[in-house]
Coordinates of C-alpha atoms in Angstrom, one line a residue:
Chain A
X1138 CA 46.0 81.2 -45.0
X1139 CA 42.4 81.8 -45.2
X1140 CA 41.1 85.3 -43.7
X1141 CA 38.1 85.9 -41.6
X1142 CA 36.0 88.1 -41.7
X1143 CA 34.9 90.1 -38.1
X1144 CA 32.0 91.9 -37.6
X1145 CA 30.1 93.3 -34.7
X1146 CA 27.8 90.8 -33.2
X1147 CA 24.5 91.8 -31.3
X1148 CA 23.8 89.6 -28.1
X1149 CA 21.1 89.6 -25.9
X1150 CA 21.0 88.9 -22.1
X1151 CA 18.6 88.5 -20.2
X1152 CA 15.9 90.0 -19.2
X1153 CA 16.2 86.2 -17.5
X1154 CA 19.7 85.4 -16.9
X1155 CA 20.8 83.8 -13.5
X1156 CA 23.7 86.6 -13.3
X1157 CA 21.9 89.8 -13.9
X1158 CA 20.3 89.9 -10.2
X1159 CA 16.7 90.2 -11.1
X1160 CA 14.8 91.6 -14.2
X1161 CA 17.5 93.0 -16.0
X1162 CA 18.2 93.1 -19.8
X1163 CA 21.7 94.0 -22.1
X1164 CA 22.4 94.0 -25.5
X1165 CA 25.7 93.8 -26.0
X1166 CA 27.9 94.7 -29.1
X1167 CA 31.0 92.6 -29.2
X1168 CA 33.5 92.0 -31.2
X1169 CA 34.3 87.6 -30.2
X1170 CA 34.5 88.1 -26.5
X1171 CA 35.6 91.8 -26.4
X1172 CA 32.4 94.1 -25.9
X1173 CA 32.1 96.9 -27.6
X1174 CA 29.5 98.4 -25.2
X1175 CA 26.5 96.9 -23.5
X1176 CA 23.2 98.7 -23.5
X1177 CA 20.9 98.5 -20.0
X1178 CA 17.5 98.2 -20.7
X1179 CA 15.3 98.4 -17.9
X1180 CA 12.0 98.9 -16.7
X1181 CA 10.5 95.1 -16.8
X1182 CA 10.1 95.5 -12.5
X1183 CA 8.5 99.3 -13.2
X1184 CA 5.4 99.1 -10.4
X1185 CA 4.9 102.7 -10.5
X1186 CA 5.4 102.9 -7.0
X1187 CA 5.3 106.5 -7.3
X1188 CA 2.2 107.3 -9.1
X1189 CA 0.5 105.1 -6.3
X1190 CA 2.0 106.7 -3.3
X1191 CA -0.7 109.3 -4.9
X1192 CA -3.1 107.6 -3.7
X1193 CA -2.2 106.5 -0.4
X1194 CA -2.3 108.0 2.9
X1195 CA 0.6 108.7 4.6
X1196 CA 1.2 105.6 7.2
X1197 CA -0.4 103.8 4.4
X1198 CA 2.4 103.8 2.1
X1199 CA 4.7 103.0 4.4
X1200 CA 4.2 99.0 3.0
X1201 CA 5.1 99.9 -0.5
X1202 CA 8.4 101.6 0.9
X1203 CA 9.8 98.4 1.2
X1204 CA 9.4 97.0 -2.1
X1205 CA 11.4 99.9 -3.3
X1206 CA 14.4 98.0 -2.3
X1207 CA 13.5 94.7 -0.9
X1208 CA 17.2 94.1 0.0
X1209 CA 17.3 97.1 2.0
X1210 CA 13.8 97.8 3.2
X1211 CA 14.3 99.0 6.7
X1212 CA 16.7 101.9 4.9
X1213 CA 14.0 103.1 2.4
X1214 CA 11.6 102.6 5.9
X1215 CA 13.4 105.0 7.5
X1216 CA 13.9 107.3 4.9
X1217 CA 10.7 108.2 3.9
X1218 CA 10.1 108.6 7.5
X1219 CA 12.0 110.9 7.8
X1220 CA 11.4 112.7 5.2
X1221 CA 7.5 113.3 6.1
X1222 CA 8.9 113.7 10.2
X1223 CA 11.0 116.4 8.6
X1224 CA 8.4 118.4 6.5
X1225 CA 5.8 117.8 9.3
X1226 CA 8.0 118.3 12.0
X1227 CA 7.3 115.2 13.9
X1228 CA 10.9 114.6 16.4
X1229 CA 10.8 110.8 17.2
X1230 CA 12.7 109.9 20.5
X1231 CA 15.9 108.5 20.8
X1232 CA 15.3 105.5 21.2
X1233 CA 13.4 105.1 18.5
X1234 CA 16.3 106.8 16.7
X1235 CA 18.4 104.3 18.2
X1236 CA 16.1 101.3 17.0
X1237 CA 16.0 102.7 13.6
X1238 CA 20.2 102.7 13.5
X1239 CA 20.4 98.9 14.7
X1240 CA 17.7 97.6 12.6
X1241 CA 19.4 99.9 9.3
X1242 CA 23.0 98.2 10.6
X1243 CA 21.5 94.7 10.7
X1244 CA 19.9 95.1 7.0
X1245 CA 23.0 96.7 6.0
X1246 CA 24.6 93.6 7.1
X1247 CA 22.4 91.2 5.4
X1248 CA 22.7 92.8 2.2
X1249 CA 26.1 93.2 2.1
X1250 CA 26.3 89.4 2.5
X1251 CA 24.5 88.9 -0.1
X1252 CA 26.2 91.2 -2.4
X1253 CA 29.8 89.7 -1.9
X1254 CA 28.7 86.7 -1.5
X1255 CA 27.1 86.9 -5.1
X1256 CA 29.9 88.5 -6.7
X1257 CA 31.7 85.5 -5.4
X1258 CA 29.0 82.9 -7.0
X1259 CA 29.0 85.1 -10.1
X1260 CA 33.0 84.8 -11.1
X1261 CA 32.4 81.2 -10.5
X1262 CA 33.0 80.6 -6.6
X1263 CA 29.7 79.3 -5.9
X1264 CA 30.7 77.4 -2.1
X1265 CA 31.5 81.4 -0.4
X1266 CA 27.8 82.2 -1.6
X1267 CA 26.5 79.6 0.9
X1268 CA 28.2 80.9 3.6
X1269 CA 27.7 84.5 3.2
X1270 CA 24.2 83.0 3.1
X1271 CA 23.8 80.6 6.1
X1272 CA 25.1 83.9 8.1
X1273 CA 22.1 86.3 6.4
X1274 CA 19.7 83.5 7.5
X1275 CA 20.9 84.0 11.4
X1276 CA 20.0 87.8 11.0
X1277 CA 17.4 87.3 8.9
X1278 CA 15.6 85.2 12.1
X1279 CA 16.7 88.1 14.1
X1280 CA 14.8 90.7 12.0
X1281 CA 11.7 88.3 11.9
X1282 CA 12.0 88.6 15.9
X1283 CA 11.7 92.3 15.9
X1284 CA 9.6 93.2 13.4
X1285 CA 7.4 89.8 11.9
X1286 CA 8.9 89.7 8.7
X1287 CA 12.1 88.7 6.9
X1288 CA 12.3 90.3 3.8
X1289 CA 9.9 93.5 3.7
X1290 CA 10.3 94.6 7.5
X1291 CA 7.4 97.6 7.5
X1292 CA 9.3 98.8 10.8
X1293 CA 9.9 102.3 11.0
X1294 CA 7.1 104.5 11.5
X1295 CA 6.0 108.3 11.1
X1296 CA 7.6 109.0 14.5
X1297 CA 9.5 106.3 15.7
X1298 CA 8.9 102.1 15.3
X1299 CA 6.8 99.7 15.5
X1300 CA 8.0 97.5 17.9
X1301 CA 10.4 98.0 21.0
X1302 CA 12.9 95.5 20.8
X1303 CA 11.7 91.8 21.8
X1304 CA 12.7 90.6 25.2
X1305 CA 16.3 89.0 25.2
X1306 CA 17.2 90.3 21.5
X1307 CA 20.0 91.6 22.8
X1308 CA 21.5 88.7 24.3
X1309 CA 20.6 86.5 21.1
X1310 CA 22.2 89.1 18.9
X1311 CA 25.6 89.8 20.2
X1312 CA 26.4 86.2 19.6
X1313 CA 25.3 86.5 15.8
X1314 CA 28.2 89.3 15.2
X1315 CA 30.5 87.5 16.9
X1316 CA 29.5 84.6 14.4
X1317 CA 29.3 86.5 11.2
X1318 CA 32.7 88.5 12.0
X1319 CA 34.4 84.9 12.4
X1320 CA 32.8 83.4 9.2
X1321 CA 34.0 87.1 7.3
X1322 CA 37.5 86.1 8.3
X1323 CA 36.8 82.5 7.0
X1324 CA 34.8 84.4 3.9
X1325 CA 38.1 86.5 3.5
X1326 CA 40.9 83.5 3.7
X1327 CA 38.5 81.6 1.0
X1328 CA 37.9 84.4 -1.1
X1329 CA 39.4 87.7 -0.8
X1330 CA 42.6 86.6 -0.9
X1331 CA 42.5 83.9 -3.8
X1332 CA 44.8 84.8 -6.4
X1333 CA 42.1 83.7 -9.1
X1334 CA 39.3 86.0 -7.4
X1335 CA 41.8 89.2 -7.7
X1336 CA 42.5 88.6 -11.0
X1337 CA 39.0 88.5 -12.1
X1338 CA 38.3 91.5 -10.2
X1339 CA 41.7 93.5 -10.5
X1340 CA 41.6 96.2 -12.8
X1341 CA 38.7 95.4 -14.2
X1342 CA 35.4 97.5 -14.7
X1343 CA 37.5 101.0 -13.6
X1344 CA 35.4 103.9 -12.7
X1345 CA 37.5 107.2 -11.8
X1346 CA 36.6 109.9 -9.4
X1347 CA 35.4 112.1 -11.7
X1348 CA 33.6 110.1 -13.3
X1349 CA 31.9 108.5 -10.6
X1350 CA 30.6 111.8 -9.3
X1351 CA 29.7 112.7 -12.5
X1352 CA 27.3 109.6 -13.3
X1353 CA 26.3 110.7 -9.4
X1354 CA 27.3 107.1 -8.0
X1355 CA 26.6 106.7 -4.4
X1356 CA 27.5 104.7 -1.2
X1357 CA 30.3 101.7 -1.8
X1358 CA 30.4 102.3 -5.1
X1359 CA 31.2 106.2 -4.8
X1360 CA 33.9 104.9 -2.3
X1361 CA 35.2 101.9 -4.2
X1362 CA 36.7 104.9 -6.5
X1363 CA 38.3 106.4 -3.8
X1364 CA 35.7 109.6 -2.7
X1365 CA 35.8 109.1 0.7
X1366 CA 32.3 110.4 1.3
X1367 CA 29.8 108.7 3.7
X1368 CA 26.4 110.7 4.7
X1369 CA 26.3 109.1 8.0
X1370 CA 29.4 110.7 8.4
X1371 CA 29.4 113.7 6.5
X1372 CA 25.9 114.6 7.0
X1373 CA 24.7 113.2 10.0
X1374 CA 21.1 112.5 10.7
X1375 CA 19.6 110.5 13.2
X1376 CA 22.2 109.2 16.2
X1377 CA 25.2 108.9 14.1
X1378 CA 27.1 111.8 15.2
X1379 CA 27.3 109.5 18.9
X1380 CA 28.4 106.7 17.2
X1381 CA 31.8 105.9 16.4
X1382 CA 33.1 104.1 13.2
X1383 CA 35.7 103.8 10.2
X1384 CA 34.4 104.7 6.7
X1385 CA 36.6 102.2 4.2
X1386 CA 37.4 103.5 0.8
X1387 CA 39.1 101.6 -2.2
X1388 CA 42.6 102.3 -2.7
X1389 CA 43.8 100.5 -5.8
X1390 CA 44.9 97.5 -3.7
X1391 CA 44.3 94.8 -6.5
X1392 CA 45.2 97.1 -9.5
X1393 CA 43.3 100.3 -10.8
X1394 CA 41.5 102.4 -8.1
X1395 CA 37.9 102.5 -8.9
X1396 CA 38.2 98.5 -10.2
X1397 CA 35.8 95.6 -9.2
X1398 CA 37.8 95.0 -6.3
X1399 CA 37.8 98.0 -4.9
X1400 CA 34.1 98.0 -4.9
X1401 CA 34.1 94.4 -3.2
X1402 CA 36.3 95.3 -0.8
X1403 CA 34.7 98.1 1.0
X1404 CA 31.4 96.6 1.2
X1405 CA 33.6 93.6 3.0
X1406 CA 34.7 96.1 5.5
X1407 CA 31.2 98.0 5.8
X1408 CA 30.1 94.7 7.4
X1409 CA 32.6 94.6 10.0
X1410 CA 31.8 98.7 10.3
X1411 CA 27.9 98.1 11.1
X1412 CA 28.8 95.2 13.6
X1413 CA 30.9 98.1 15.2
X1414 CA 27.9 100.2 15.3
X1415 CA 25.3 97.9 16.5
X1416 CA 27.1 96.9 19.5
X1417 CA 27.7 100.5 20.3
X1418 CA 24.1 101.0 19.9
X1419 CA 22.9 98.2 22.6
X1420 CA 25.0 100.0 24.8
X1421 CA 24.4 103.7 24.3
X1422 CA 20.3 103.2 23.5
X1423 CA 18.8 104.9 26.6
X1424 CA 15.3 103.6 27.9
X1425 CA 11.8 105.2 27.0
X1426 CA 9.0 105.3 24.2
X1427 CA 9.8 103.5 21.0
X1428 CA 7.0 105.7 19.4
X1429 CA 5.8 109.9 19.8
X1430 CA 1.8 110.5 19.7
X1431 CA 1.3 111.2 16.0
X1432 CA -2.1 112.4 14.7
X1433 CA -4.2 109.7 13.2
X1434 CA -4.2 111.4 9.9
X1435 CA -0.9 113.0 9.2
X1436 CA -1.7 116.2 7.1
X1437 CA 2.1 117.7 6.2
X1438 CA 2.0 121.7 5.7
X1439 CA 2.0 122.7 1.9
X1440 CA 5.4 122.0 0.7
X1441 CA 8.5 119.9 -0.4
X1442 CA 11.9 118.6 1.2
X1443 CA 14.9 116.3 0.2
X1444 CA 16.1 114.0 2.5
X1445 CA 18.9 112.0 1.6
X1446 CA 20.1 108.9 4.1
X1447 CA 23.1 106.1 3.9
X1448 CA 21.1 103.5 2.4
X1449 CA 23.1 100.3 1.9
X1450 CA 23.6 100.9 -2.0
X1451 CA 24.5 104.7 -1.0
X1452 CA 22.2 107.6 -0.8
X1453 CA 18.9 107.4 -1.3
X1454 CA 17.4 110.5 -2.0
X1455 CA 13.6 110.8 -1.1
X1456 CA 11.3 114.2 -2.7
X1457 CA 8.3 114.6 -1.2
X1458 CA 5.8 117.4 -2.0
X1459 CA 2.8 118.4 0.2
X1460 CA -0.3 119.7 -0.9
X1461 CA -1.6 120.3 2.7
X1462 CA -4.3 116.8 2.0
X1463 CA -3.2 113.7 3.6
X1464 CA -1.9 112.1 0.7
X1465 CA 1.4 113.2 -0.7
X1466 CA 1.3 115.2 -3.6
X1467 CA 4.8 114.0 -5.5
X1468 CA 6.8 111.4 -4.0
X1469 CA 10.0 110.9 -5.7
X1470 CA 13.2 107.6 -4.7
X1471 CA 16.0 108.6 -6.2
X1472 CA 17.8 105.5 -5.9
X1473 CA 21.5 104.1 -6.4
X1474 CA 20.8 101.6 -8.6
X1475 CA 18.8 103.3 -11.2
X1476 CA 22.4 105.5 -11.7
X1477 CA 25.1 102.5 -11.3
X1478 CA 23.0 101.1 -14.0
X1479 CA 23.9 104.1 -16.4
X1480 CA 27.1 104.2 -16.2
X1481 CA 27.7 100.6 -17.4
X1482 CA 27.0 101.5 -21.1
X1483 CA 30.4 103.5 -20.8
X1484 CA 32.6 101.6 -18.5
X1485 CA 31.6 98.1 -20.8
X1486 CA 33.6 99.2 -23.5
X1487 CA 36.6 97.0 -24.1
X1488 CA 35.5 94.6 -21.6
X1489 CA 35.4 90.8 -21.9
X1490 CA 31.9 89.5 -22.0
X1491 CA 32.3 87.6 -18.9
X1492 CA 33.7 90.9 -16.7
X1493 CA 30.0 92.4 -17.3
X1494 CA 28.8 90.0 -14.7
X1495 CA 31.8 90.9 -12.4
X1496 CA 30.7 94.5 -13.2
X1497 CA 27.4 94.3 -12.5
X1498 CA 27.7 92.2 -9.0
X1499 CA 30.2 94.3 -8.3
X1500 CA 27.8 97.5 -8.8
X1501 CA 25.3 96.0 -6.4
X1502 CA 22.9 96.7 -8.7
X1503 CA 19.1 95.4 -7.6
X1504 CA 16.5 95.9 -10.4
X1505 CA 13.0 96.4 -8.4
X1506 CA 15.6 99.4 -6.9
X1507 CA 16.1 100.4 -10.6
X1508 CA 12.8 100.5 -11.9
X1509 CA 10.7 101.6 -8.8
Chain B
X1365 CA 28.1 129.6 1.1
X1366 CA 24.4 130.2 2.3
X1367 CA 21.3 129.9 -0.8
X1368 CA 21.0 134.2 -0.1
X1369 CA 25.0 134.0 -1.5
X1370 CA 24.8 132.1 -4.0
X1371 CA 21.7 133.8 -5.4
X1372 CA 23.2 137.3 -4.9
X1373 CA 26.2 135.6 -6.9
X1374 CA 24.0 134.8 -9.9
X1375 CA 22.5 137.9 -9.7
X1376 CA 25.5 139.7 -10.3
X1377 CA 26.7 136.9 -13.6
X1378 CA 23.2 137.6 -14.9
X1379 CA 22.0 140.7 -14.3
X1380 CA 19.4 140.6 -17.0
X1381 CA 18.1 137.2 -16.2
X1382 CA 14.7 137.1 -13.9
X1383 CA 16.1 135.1 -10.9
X1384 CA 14.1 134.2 -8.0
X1385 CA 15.2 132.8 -4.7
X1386 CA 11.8 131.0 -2.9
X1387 CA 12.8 131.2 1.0
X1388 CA 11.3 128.8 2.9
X1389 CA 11.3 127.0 6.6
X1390 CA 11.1 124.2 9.0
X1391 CA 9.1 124.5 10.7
X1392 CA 7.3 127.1 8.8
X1393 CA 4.8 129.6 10.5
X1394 CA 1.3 130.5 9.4
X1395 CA 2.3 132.5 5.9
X1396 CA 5.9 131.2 5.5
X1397 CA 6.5 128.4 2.9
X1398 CA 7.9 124.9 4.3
X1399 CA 10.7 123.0 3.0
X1400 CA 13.3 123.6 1.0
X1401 CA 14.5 126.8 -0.3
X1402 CA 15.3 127.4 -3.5
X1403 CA 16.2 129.2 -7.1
X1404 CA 13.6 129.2 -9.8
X1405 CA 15.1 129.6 -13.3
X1406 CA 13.8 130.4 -16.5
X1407 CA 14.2 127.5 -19.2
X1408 CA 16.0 129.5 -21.7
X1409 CA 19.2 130.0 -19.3
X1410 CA 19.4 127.2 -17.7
X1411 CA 22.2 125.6 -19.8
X1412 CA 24.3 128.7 -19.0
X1413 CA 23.1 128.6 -15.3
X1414 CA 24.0 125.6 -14.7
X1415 CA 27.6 125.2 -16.5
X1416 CA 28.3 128.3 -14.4
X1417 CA 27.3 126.6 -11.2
X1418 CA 29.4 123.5 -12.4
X1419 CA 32.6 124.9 -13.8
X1420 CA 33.2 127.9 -11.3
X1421 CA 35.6 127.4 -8.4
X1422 CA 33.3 129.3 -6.1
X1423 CA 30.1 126.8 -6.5
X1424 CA 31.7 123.5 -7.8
X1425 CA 28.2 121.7 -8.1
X1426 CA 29.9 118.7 -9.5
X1427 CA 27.4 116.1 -8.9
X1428 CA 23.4 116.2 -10.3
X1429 CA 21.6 114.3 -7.3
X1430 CA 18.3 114.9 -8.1
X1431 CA 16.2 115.3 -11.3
X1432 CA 12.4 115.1 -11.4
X1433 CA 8.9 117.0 -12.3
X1434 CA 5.9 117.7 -9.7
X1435 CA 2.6 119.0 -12.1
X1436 CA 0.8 121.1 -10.7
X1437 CA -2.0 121.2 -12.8
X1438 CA -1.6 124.9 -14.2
X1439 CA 2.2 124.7 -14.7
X1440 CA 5.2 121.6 -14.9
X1441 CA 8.3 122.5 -12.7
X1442 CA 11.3 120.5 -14.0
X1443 CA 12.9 120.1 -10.1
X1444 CA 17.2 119.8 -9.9
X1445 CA 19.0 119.0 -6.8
X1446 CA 23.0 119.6 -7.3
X1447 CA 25.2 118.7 -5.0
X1448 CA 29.2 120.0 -4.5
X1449 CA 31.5 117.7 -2.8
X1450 CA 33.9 120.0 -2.5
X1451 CA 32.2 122.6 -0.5
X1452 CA 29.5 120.1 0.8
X1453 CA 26.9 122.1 -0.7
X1454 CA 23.2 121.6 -1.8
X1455 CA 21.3 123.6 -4.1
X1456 CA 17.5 123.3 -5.6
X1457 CA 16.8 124.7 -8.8
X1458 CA 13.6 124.9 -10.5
X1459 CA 12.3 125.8 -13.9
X1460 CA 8.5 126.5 -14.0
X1461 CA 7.2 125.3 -17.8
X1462 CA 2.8 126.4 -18.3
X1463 CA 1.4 124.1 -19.8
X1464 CA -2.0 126.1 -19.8
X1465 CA -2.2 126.2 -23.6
X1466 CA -4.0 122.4 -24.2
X1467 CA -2.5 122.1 -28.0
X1468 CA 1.1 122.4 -26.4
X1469 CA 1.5 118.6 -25.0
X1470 CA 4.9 118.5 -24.8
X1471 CA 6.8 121.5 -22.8
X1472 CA 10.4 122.0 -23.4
X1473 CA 13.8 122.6 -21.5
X1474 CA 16.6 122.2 -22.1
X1475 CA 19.1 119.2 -21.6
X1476 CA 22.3 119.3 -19.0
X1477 CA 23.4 115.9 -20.1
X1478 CA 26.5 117.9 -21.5
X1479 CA 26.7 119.6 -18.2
X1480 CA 26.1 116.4 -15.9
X1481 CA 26.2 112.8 -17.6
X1482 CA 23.8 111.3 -15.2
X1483 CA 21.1 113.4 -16.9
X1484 CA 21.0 111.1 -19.5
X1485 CA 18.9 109.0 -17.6
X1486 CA 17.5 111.2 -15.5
X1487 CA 15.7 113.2 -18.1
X1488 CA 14.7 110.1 -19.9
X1489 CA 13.0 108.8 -16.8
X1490 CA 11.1 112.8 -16.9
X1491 CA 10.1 112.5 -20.3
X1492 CA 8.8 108.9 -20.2
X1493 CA 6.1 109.5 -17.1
X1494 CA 5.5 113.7 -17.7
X1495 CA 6.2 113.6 -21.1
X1496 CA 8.7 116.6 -20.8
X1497 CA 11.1 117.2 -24.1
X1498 CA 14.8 118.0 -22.9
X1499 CA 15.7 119.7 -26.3
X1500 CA 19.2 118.5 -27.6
X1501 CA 18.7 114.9 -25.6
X1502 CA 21.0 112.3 -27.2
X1503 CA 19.1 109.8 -27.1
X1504 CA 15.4 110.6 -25.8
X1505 CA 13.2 107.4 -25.3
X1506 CA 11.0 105.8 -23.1
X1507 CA 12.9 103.8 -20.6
X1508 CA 10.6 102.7 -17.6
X1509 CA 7.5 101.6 -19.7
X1510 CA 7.4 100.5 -23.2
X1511 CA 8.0 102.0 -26.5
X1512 CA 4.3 102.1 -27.6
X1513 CA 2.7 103.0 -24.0
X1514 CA 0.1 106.3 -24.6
X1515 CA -0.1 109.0 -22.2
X1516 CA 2.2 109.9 -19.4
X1517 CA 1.5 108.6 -16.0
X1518 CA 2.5 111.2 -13.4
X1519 CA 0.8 114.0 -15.2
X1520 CA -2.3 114.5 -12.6
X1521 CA -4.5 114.1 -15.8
X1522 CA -3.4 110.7 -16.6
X1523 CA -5.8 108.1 -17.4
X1524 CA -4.7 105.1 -18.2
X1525 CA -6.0 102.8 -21.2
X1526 CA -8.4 100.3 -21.5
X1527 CA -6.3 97.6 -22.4
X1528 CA -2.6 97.1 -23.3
X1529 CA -2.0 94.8 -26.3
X1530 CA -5.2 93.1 -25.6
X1531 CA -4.1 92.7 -21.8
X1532 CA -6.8 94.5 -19.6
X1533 CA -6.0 97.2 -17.1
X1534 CA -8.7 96.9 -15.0
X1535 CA -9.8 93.9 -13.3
X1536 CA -13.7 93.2 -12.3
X1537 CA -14.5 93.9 -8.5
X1538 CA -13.5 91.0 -6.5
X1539 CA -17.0 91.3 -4.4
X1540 CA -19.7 91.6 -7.0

């Protein structure tokens, strides 16, 4: 019998590759299909967003907020709202903290679709993808209503929204989560309970508690390995504390706490959870001014806060310092995406090549989030 | 735990260390300092600042939130936000680094990717726009820009080059 020799092979993959979700690159050392580790490199979708926040004016900025995270706009939006109403001390009303909640649920929903309905598409179920989709499209015509755009909402303001919500939104919405809870159940016959979907995702990709805290993961993914930790919860800002909903963490169901799965499954849930929320919200929000008075230039007192919110990838952390002008002096995203991407070089290891892309879906990762 | 406990806590595990504690408010008054209070290190303890503040029972500061840089012309302040999920706890630490002295380029801390692995990246993303060296780094490069880039952007002195490879940086005005 003839022997073969092995040796470590050197792929690359991407920075184009239909699976990666955006601009993303590997190089992965494998030995045949088993990796040895894959190496994130990143930075092809660097804009710099901070270094030009420098030279913006306060409500100017606001724009290039969304294109930190053009999946969740209306959550980096509101978070660097908040952190300049914080350090200025600007207190928006309630029911622009109100409209702020239900537009945050409704992106939360959207993007959630899209992220399990990716994963789905990227272990090779590509018909669940188009459903998960056709439902975004509903809210994403809902969003348009309220705020003009699809995609990169520029909602919240410094001191409340934009717009009050349209006339009959309401009515038009409830229907929509009535229809995207009955195609989850359909979503979840389909998918979430196929035997080939849990195998791919079952014990694969495993990220402990400890070590999830430890590469700082946040949001689904910190809960996907069991922490049951939710800011909205935990560290309530805004209405939440009059709200009322479940925070779903993993629990090993398909194999390994901490796997793929686990990750999947309690962004499937979070959906039904900000459904819960938005209906709550129509019927809580009390009547009044969507905005406060804010002065036309918004000059901050010298200094610097953290503000952290419940973005839909997890906490996103926004440092802002003040130098007194009206331009911020140091503006700083501390995404969730720019951290789930470091801790793939360690959890690769002894993976299959083809459980990176399960990985990485199941990570949520977003690379203009990543790079900034 | 309140910041004046924990910092009378240090205090007492390093009694020969300069600490200070910066208090400030929200909303702040005429003389007060707004924000965030917080603990201003020197650079040379750190390490054994902050595996205290990790390892101990009492602060538990088991995740590294935040890590970034502000310059402030006269100085570099190397900013960390810790975070304990076990007490549900935040803490701000800061290490001031002069960079008065125009022949030092490059200011130094220390790493706390032993302490915290997230600070791999972290301080990567630090050293490739301030140009900050975390001393004992594993594996200290660039990661947002390229390799080759010059300069460091969010240094307040940065000016950026001419051209990049030949591609221009600047593009004529639109209306002349």
């Amino acid at each position: 019998m003839t022997e073969f020799k092995t040796q470590e092979m050197t792929l690359n993959m991407g920075p184009q590759h239909p699976s990666t979700h955006g601009v993303i690159r590997f190089i992965v050392k494998s030995d045949g299909e088993v990796m040895d580790r894959a190496i994130p490199d990143v930075g092809y979708l660097h804009r710099s967003i901070e270094k030009i926040s420098e030279a913006m004016t306060y409500n100017g900025f606001m724009p290039w907020t969304d294109r930190v995270d053009y999946l969740a706009a209306m959550n980096c939006n509101v978070a660097y709202a908040m952190a300049v109403e914080k350090l200025t001390g600007i207190q928006p009303t309630k029911r622009a903290e109100y409209l702020r909640v239900i537009a945050q649920e409704l992106n939360r929903i959207i993007s959630h679709l899209l992220a399990v309905g990716s994963l789905a598409m990227d272990v090779g179920a590509y018909t669940p993808f188009l459903h998960t989709l056709r439902e975004r499209e509903a809210i994403n015509t809902l969003m348009e209503e309220l705020c003009g755009q699809r995609l990169t909402y520029n909602y919240a303001r410094i001191g409340g929204v934009i717009y009050d919500l349209p006339d009959g939104f309401v009515q038009k919405t409830l229907p929509v989560l009535d229809r995207v809870e009955r195609a989850l159940n359909e979503f979840n016959r389909l998918v979430t309970d196929n035997k080939i979907f849990l195998k791919r995702l079952g014990g694969v990709g495993v990220i402990s508690r400890e070590e999830a805290i430890d590469y700082n993961l946040v949001g689904p993914n910190l809960r996907g390995s069991g922490v049951k930790w939710d800011l909205r919860r935990d560290e309530p800002y805004s209405v939440y504390p009059e709200l009322d909903f479940e925070v779903p963490v993993g629990c090993g169901e398909a194999g390994v706490l901490g796997d793929c799965y686990d990750r999947y499954i309690v962004r499937v849930k979070e959906i039904t959870e900000a459904c819960k929320i938005v209906r709550q919200c129509f019927e809580k929000m009390p009547a009044g001014d969507h905005m406060v008075k804010t002065p036309k230039k918004i000059r901050p007192p010298k200094g610097e806060v953290y503000t952290r919110v419940e973005s839909t990838r997890g906490d996103l952390g926004v440092y802002l310092v003040s130098d007194g002008s009206d331009k911020p002096y140091r503006l700083k995203f501390r995404t969730s995406s720019f951290t789930a991407m470091s801790i793939i070089e360690k959890v690769s290891h002894g993976l299959m090549i083809a459980d990176l892309i399960a990985l990485i879906a199941s990570l949520d990762i977003v690379a203009p989030e990543i790079d900034r | 735990m309140t910041l004046e406990e924990i910092f009378k806590e240090l205090q007492k595990q390093f009694s020969t260390v300069p600490l200070e504690l910066v208090v400030a408010k929200l909303p702040a008054a005429a003389g007060e300092v707004a924000g965030d209070s917080h603990i201003i290190v020197p650079a040379d303890k750190l390490i054994e600042i902050c595996r205290l503040l990790k390892v101990s029972d009492l602060f538990f500061f088991d995740c590294l939130s935040n890590l970034t840089a502000v310059d402030w012309k006269d100085r570099l302040e190397v900013v960390y936000h810790l975070f304990s999920y076990r007490h549900r706890q935040h803490l701000e630490l800061k290490v001031k680094l002069p960079v008065d002295n125009p022949t030092v380029l490059h200011p130094t801390v220390p790493t706390v990717e032993s302490i915290w692995k997230v600070a791999n990246w972290l301080e990567r993303e630090v050293f490739d726009l301030f140009g900050i060296i975390f001393e004992g780094h594993s594996d200290l490069r660039r990661i947002m820009l390229p390799d080759d880039w010059v300069g460091y952007p969010l240094r307040k002195d940065y000016k950026e080059e001419e051209d990049y490879h030949g591609i221009t940086t600047t593009r004529p005005k639109l209306l002349q």
